[in-house]
JSON list of C-alpha atoms in Angstrom, two decimals:
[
{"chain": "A", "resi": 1, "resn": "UNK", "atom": "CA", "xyz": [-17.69, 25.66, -10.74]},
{"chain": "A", "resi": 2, "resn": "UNK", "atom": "CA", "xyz": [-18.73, 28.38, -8.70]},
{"chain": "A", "resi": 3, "resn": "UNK", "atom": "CA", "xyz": [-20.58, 28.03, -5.47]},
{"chain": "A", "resi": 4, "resn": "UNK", "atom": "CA", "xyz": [-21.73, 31.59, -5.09]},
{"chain": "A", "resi": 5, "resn": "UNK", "atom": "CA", "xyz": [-25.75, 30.91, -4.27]},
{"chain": "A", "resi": 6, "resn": "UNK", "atom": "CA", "xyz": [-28.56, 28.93, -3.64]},
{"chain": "A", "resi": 7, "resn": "UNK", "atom": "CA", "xyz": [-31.75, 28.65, -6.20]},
{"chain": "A", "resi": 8, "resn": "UNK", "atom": "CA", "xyz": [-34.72, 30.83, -4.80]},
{"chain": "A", "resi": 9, "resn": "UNK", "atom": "CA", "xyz": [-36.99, 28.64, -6.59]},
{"chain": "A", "resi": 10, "resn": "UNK", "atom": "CA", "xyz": [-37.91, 32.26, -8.35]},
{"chain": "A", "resi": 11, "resn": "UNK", "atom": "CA", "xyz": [-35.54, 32.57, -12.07]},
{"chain": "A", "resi": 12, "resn": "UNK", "atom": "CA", "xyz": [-36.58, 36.29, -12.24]},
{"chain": "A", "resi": 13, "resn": "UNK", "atom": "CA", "xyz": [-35.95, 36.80, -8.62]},
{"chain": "A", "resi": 14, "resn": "UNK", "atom": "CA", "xyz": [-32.53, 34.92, -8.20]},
{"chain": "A", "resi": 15, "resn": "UNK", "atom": "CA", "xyz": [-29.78, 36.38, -6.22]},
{"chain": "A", "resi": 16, "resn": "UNK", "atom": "CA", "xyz": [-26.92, 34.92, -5.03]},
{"chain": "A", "resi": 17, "resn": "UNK", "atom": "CA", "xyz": [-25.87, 34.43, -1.80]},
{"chain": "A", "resi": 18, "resn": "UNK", "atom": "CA", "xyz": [-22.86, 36.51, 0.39]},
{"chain": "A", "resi": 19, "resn": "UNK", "atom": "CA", "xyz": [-20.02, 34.47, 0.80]},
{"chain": "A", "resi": 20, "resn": "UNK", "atom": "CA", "xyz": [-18.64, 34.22, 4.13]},
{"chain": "A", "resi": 21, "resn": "UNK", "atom": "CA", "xyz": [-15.40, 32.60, 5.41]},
{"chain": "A", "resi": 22, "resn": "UNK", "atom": "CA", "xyz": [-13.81, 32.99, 8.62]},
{"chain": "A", "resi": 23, "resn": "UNK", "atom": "CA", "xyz": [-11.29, 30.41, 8.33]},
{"chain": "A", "resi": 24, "resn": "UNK", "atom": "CA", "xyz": [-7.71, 30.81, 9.58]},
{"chain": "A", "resi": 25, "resn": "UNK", "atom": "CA", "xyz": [-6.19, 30.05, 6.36]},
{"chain": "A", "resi": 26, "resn": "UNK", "atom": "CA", "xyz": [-9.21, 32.13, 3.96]},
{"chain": "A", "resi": 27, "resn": "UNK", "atom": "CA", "xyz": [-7.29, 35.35, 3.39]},
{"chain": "A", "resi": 28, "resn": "UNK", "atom": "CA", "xyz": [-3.51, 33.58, 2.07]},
{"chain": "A", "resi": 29, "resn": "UNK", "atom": "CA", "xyz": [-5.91, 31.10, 0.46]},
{"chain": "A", "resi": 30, "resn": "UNK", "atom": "CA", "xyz": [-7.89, 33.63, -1.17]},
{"chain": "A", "resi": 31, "resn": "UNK", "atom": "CA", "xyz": [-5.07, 35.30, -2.29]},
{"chain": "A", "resi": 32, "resn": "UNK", "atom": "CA", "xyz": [-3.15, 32.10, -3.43]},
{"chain": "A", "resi": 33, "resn": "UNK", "atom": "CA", "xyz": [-6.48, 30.90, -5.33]},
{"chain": "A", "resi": 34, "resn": "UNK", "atom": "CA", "xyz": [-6.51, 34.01, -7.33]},
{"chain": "A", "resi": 35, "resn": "UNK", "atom": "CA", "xyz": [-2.85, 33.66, -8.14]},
{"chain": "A", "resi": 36, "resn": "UNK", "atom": "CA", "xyz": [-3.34, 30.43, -9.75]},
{"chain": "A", "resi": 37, "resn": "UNK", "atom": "CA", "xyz": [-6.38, 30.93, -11.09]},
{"chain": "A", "resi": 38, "resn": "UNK", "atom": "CA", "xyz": [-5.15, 34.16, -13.56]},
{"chain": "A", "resi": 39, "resn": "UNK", "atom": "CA", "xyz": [-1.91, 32.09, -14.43]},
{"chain": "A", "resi": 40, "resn": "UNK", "atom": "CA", "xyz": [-4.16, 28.70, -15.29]},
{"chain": "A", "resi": 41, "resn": "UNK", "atom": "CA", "xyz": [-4.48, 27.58, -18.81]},
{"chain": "A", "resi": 42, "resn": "UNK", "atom": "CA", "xyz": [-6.43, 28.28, -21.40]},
{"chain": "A", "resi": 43, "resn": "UNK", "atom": "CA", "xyz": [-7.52, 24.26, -21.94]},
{"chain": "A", "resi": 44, "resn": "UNK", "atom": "CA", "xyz": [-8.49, 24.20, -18.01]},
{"chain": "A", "resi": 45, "resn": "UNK", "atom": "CA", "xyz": [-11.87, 24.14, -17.31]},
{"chain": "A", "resi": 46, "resn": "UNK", "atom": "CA", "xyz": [-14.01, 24.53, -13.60]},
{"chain": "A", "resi": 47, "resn": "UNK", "atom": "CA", "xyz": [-15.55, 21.34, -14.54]},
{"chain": "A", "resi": 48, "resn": "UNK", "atom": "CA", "xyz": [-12.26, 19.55, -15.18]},
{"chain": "A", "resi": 49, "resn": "UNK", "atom": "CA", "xyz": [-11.21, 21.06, -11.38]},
{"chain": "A", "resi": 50, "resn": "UNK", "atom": "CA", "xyz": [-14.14, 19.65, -9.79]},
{"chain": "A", "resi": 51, "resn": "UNK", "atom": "CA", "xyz": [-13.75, 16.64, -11.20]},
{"chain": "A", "resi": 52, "resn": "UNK", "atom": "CA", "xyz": [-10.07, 16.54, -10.10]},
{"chain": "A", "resi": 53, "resn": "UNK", "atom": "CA", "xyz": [-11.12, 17.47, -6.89]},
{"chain": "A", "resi": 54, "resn": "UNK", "atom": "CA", "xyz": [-13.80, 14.39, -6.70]},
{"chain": "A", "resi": 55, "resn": "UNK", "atom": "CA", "xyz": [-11.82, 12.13, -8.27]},
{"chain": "A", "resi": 56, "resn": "UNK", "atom": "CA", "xyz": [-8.78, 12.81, -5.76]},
{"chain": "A", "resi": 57, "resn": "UNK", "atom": "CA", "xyz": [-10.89, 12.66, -2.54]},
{"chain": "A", "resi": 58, "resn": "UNK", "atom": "CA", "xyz": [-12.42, 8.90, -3.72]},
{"chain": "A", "resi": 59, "resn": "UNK", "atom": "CA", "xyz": [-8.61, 7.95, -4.52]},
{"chain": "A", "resi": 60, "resn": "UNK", "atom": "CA", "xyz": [-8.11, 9.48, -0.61]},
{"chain": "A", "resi": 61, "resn": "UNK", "atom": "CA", "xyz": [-10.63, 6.91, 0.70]},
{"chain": "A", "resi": 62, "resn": "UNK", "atom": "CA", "xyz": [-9.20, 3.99, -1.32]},
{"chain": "A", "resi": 63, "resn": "UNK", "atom": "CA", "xyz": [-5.51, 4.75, -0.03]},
{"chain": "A", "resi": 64, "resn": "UNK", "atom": "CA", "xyz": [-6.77, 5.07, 3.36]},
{"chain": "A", "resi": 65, "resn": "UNK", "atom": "CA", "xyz": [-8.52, 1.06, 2.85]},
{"chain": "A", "resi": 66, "resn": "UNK", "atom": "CA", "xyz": [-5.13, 0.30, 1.06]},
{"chain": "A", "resi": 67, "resn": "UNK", "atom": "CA", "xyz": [-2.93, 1.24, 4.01]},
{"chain": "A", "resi": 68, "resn": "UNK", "atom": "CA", "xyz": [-4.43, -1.38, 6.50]},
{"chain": "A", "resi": 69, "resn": "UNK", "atom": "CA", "xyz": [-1.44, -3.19, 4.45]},
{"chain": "A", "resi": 70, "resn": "UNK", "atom": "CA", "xyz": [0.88, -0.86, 3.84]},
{"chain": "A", "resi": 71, "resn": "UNK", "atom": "CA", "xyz": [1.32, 2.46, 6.13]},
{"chain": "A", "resi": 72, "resn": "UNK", "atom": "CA", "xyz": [2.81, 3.69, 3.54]},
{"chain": "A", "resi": 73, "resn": "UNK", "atom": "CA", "xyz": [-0.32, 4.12, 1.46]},
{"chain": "A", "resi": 74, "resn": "UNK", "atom": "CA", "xyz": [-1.02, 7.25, 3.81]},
{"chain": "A", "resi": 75, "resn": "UNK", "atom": "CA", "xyz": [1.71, 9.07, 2.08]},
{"chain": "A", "resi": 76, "resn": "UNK", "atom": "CA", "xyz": [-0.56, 8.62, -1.13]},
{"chain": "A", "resi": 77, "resn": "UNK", "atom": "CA", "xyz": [-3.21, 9.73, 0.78]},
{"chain": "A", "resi": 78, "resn": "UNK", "atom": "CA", "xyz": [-1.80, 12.82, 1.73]},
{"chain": "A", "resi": 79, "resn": "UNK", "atom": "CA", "xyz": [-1.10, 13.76, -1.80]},
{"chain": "A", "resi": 80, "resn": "UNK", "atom": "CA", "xyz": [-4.48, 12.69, -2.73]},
{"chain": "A", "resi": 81, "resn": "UNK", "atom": "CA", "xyz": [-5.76, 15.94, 0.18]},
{"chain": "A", "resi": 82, "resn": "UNK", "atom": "CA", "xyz": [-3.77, 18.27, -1.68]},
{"chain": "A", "resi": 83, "resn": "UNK", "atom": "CA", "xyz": [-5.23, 17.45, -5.42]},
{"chain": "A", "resi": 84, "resn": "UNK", "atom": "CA", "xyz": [-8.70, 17.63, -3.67]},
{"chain": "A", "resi": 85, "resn": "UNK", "atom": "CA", "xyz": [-7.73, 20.86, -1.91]},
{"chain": "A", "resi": 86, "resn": "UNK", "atom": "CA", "xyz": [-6.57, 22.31, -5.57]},
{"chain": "A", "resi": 87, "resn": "UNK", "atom": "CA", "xyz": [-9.21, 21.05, -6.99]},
{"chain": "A", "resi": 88, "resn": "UNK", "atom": "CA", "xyz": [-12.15, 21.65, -4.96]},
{"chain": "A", "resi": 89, "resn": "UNK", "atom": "CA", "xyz": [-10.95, 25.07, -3.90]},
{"chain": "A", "resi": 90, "resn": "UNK", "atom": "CA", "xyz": [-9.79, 26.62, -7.35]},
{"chain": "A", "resi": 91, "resn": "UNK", "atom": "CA", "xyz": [-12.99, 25.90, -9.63]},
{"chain": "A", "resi": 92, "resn": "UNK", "atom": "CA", "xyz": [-15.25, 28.90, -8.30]},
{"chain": "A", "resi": 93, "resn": "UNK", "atom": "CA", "xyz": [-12.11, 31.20, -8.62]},
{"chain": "A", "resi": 94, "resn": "UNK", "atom": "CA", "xyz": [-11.70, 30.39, -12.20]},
{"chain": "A", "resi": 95, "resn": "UNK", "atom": "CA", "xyz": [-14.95, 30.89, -12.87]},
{"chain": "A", "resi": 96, "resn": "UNK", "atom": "CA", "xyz": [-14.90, 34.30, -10.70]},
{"chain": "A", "resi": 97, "resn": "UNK", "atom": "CA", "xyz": [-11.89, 35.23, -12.77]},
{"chain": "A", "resi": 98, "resn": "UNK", "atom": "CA", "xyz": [-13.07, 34.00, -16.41]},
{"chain": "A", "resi": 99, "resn": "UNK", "atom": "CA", "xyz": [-16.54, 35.90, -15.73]},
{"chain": "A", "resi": 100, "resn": "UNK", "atom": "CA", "xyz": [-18.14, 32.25, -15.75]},
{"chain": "A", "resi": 101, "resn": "UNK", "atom": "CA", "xyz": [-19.91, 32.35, -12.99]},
{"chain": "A", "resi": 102, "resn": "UNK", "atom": "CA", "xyz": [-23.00, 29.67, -13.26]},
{"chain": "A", "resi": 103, "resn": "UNK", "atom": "CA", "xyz": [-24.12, 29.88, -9.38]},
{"chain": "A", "resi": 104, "resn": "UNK", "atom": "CA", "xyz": [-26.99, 27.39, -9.58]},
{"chain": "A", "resi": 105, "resn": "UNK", "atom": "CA", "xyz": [-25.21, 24.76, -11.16]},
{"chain": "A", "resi": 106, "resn": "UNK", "atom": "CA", "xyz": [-21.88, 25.25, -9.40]},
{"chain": "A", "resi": 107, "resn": "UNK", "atom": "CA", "xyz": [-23.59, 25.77, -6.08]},
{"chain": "A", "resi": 108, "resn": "UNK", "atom": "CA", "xyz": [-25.57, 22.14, -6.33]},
{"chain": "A", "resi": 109, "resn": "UNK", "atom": "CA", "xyz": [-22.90, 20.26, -8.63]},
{"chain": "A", "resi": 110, "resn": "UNK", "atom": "CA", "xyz": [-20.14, 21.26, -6.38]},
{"chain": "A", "resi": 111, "resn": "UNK", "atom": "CA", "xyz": [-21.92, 20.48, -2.75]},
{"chain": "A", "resi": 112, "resn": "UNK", "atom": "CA", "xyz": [-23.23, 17.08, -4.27]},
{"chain": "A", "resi": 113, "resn": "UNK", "atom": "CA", "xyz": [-19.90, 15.81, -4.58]},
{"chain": "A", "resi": 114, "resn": "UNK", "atom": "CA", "xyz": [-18.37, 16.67, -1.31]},
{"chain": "A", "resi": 115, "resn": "UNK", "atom": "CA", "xyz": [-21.64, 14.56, -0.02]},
{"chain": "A", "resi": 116, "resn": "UNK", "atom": "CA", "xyz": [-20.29, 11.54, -2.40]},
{"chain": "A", "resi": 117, "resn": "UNK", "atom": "CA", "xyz": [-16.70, 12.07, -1.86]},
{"chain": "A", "resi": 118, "resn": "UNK", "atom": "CA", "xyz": [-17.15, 12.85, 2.25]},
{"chain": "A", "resi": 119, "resn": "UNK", "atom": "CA", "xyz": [-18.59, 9.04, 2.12]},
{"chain": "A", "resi": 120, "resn": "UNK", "atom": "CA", "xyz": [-15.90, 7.40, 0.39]},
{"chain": "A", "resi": 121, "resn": "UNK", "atom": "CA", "xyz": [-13.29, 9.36, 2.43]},
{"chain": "A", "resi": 122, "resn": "UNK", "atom": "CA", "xyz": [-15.04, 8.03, 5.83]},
{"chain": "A", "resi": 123, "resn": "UNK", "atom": "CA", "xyz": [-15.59, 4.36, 4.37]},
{"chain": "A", "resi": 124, "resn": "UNK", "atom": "CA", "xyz": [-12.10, 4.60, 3.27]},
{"chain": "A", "resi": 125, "resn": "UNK", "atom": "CA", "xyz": [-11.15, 5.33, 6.79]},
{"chain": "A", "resi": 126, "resn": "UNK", "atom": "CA", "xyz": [-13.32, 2.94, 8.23]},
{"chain": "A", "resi": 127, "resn": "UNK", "atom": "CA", "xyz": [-11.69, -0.11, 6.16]},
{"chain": "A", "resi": 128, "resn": "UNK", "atom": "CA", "xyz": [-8.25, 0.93, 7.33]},
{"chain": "A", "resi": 129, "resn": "UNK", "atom": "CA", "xyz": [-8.00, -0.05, 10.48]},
{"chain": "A", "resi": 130, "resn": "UNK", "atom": "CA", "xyz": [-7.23, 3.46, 12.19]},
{"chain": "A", "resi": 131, "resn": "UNK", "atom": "CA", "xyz": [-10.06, 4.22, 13.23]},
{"chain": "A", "resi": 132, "resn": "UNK", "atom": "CA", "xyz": [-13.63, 2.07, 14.16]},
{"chain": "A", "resi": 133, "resn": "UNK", "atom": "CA", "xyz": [-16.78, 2.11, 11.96]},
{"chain": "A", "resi": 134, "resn": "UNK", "atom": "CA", "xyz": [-19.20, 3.47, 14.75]},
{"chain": "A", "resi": 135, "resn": "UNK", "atom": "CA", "xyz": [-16.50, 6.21, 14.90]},
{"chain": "A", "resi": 136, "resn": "UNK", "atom": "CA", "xyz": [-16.28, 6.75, 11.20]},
{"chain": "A", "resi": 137, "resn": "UNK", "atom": "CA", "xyz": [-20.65, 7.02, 10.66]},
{"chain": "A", "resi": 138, "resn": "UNK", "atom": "CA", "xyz": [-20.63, 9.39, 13.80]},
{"chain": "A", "resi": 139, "resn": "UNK", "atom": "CA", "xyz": [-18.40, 11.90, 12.00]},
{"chain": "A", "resi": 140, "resn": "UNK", "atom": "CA", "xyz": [-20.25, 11.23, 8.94]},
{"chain": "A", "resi": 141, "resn": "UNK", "atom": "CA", "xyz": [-24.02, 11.68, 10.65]},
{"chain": "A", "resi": 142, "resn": "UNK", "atom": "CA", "xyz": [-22.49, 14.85, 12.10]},
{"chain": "A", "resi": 143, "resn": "UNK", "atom": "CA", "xyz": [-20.53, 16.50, 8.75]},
{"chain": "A", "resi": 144, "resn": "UNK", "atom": "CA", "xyz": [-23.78, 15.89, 7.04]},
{"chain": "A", "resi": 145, "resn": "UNK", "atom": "CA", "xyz": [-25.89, 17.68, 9.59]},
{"chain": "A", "resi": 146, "resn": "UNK", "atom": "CA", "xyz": [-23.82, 20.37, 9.53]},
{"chain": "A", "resi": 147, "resn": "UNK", "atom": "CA", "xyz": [-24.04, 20.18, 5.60]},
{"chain": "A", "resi": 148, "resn": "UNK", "atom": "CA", "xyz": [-27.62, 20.24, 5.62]},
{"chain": "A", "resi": 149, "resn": "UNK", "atom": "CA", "xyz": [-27.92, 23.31, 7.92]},
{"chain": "A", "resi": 150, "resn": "UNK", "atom": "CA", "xyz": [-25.67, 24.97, 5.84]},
{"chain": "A", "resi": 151, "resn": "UNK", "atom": "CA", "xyz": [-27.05, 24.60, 2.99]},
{"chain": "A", "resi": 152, "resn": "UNK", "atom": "CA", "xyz": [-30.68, 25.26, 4.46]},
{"chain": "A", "resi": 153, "resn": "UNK", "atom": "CA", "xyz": [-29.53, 28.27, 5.96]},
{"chain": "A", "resi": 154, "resn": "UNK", "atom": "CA", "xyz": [-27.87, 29.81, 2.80]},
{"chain": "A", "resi": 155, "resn": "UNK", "atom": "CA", "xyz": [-31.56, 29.25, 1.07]},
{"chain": "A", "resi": 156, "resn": "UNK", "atom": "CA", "xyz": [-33.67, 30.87, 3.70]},
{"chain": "A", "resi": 157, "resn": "UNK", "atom": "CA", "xyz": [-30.75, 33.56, 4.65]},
{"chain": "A", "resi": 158, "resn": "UNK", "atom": "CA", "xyz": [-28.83, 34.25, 1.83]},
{"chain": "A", "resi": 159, "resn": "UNK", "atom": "CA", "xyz": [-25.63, 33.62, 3.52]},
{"chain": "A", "resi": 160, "resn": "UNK", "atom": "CA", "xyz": [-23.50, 30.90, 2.34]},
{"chain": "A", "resi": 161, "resn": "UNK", "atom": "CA", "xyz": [-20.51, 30.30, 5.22]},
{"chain": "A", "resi": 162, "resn": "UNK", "atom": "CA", "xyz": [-18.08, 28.34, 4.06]},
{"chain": "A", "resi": 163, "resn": "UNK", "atom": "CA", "xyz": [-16.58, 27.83, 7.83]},
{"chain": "A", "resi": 164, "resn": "UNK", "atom": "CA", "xyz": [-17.59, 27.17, 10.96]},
{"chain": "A", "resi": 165, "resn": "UNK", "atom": "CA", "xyz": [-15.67, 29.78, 13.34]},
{"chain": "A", "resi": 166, "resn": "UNK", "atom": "CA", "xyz": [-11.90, 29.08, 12.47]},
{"chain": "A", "resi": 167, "resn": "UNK", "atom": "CA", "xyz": [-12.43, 25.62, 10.89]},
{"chain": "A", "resi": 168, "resn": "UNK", "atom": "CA", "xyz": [-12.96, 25.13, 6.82]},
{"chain": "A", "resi": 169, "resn": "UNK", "atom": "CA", "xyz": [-12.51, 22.47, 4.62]},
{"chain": "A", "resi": 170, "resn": "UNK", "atom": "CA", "xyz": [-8.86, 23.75, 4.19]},
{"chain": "A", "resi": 171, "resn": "UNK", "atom": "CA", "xyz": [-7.45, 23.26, 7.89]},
{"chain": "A", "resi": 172, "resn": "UNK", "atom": "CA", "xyz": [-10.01, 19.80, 8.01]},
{"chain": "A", "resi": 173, "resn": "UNK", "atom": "CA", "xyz": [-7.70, 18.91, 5.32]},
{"chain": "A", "resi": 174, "resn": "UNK", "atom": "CA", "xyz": [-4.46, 19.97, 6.88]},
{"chain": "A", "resi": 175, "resn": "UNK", "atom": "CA", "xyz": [-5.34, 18.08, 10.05]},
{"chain": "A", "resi": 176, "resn": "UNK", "atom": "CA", "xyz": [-5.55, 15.18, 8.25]},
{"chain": "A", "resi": 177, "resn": "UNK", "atom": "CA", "xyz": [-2.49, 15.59, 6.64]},
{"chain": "A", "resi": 178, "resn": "UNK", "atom": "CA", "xyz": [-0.92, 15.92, 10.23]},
{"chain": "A", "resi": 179, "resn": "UNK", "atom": "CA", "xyz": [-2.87, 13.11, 11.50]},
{"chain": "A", "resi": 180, "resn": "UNK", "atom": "CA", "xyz": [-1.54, 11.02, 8.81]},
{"chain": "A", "resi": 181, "resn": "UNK", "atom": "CA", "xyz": [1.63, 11.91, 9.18]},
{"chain": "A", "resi": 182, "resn": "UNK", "atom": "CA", "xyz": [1.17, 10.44, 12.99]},
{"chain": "A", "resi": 183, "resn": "UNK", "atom": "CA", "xyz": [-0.08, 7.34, 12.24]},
{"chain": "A", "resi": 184, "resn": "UNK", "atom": "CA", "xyz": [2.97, 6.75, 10.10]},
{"chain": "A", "resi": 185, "resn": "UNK", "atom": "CA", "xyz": [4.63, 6.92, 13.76]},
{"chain": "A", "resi": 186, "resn": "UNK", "atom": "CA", "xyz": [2.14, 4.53, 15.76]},
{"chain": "A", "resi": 187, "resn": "UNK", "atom": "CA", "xyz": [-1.78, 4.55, 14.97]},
{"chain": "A", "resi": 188, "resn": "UNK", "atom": "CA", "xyz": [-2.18, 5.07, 18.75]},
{"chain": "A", "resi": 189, "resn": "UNK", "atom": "CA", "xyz": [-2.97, 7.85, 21.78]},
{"chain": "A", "resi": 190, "resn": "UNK", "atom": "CA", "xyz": [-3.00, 7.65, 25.33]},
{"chain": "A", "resi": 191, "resn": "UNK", "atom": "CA", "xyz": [-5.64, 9.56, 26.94]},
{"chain": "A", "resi": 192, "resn": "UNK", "atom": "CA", "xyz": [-6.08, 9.25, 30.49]},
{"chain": "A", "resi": 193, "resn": "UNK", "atom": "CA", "xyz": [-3.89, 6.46, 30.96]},
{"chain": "A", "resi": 194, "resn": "UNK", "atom": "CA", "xyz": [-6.02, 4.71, 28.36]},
{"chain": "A", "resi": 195, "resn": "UNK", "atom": "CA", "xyz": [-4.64, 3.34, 25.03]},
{"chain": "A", "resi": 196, "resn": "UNK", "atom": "CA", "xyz": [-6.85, 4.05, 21.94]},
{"chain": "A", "resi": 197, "resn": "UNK", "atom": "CA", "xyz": [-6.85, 4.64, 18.51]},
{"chain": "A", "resi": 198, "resn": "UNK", "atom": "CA", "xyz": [-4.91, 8.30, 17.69]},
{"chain": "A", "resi": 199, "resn": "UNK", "atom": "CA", "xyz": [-8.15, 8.87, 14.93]},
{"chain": "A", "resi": 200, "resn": "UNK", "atom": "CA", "xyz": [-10.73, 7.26, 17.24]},
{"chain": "A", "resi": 201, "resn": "UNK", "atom": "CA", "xyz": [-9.85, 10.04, 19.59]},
{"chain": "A", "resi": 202, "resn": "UNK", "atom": "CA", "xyz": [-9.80, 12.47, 17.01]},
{"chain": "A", "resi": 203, "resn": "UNK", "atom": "CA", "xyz": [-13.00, 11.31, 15.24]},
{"chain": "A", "resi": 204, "resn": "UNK", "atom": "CA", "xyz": [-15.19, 11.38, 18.27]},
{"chain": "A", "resi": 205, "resn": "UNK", "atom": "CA", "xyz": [-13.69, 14.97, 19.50]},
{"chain": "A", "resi": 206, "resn": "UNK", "atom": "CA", "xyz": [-14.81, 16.10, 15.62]},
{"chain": "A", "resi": 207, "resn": "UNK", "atom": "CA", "xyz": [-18.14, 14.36, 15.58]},
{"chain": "A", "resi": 208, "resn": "UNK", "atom": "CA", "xyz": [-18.83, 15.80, 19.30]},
{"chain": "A", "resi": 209, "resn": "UNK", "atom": "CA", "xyz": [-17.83, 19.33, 17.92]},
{"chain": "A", "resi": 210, "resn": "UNK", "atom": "CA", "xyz": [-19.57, 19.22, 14.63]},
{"chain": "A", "resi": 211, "resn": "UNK", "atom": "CA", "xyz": [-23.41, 17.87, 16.37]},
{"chain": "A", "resi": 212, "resn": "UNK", "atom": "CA", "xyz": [-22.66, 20.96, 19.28]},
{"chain": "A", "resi": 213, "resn": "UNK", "atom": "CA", "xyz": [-21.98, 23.37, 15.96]},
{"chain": "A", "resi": 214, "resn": "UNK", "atom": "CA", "xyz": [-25.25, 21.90, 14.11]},
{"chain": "A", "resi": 215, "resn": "UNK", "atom": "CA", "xyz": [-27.32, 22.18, 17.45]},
{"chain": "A", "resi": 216, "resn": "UNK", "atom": "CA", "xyz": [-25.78, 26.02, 17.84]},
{"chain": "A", "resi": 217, "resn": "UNK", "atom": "CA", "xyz": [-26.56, 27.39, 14.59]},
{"chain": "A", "resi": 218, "resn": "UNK", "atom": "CA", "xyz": [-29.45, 26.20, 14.28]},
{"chain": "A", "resi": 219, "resn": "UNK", "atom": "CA", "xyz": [-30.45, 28.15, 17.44]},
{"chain": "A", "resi": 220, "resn": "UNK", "atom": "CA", "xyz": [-29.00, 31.20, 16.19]},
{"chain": "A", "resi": 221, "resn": "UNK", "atom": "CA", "xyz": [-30.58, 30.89, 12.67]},
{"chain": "A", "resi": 222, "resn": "UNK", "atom": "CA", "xyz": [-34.10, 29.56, 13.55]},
{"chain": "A", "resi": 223, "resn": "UNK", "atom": "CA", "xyz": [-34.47, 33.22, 15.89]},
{"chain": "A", "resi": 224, "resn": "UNK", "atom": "CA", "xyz": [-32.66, 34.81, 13.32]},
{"chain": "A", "resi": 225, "resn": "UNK", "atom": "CA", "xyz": [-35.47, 33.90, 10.86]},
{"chain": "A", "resi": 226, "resn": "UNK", "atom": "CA", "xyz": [-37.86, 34.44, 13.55]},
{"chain": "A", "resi": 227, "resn": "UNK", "atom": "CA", "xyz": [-37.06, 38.51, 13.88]},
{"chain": "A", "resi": 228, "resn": "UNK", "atom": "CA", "xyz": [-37.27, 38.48, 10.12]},
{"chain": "A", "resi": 229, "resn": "UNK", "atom": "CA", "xyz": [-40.75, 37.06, 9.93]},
{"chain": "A", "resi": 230, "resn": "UNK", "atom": "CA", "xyz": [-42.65, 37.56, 13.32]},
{"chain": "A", "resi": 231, "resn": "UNK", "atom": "CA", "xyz": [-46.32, 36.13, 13.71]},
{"chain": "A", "resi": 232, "resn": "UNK", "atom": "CA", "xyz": [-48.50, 39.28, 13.16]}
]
């Protein structure tokens, strides 16, 4: 699927959004994407990516419930990231590359389930122990504010960013992967003298970050807007 636009609510007048990314890893991942993509098989399909991609982000969340037994269950989480990562990431570039492009349907299709599979990842979280439930719905509240502006803005703008300054879903994914790898050494932090939970810290640093980026944008794109369609 290909998440190139946002409907106009006009089928004569559709056009798709720009594309922006800013992340550090956008340009090797770009080209890495498009490596894959041309070598992919014939029998592969966007649909079957984004499904993989869905599928391996709920399987994320349920490893992350399953190690409050067994640390060990964030090793299957970590694999889990990088089947959502492939996944997620590599359906719009097959479709860019097989001339398959359906931007309305891949645009709504492929943000619906990041919503759905965001959840289970931070319930997943929530049930394991690592990190506290207020914790976990803060991040969530904030990711989905974020989501919301982004998607509102890439209606009224025409600009779909796919990061936020350096950050996209691709180094989200790699902290994880670090921050797993942590916990497999002790689940806590020290911060101030203070003993907490290593992704309690974390979580309330990315929450903080992602409500200051929401509040931000929306600044910049409500005068934005404003320029573009001044009271007469």
């Amino acid at each position: 699927m290909n998440p190139d636009a946002a409907t106009t609510g006009n089928e004569g007048a559709f056009q798709p959004a720009r594309r922006v990314n800013q992340a550090l890893t956008a340009q090797i991942e770009k080209r890495a994407l498009q490596w894959m993509a041309e070598r992919a098989p014939a029998w592969l399909t966007s649909d079957q990516l984004t499904l993989l991609g869905f599928s391996a982000q709920v399987g994320a969340g349920i490893c992350y419930a399953l190690s409050r037994y067994n640390r060990y269950a964030l090793l299957l989480v970590i694999l889990c990231l990088c089947l959502n990562w492939l996944g997620d990431s590599m359906d719009g570039t097959l479709a860019r590359v097989r001339r398959q492009q359906r931007p309305r349907y891949g645009f709504y299709v492929d943000h619906m389930v990041d919503i759905f599979g965001s959840v289970a990842l931070m319930c997943g979280l929530g049930f394991s122990g690592f990190l506290h439930w207020p914790t976990a719905i803060a991040v969530m509240v904030a990711f989905l504010l974020l989501s919301s502006e982004s998607y509102l803005a890439t209606y009224t703008l025409s600009c779909f960013e796919l990061s936020q300054g350096i950050f996209g879903p691709t180094e989200i994914r790699i902290l994880l992967i670090i921050g797993n790898l942590a916990l497999l050494r002790s689940p806590y932090s020290t911060l101030f003298g203070h003993k907490m939970l290593l992704f309690d810290l974390a979580g309330t640093i990315a929450a903080a970050c992602m409500f200051a980026m929401a509040v931000l944008v929306t600044v910049r794109h409500r005068a934005e807007l404003y320029r573009r369609e001044p009271l007469p």
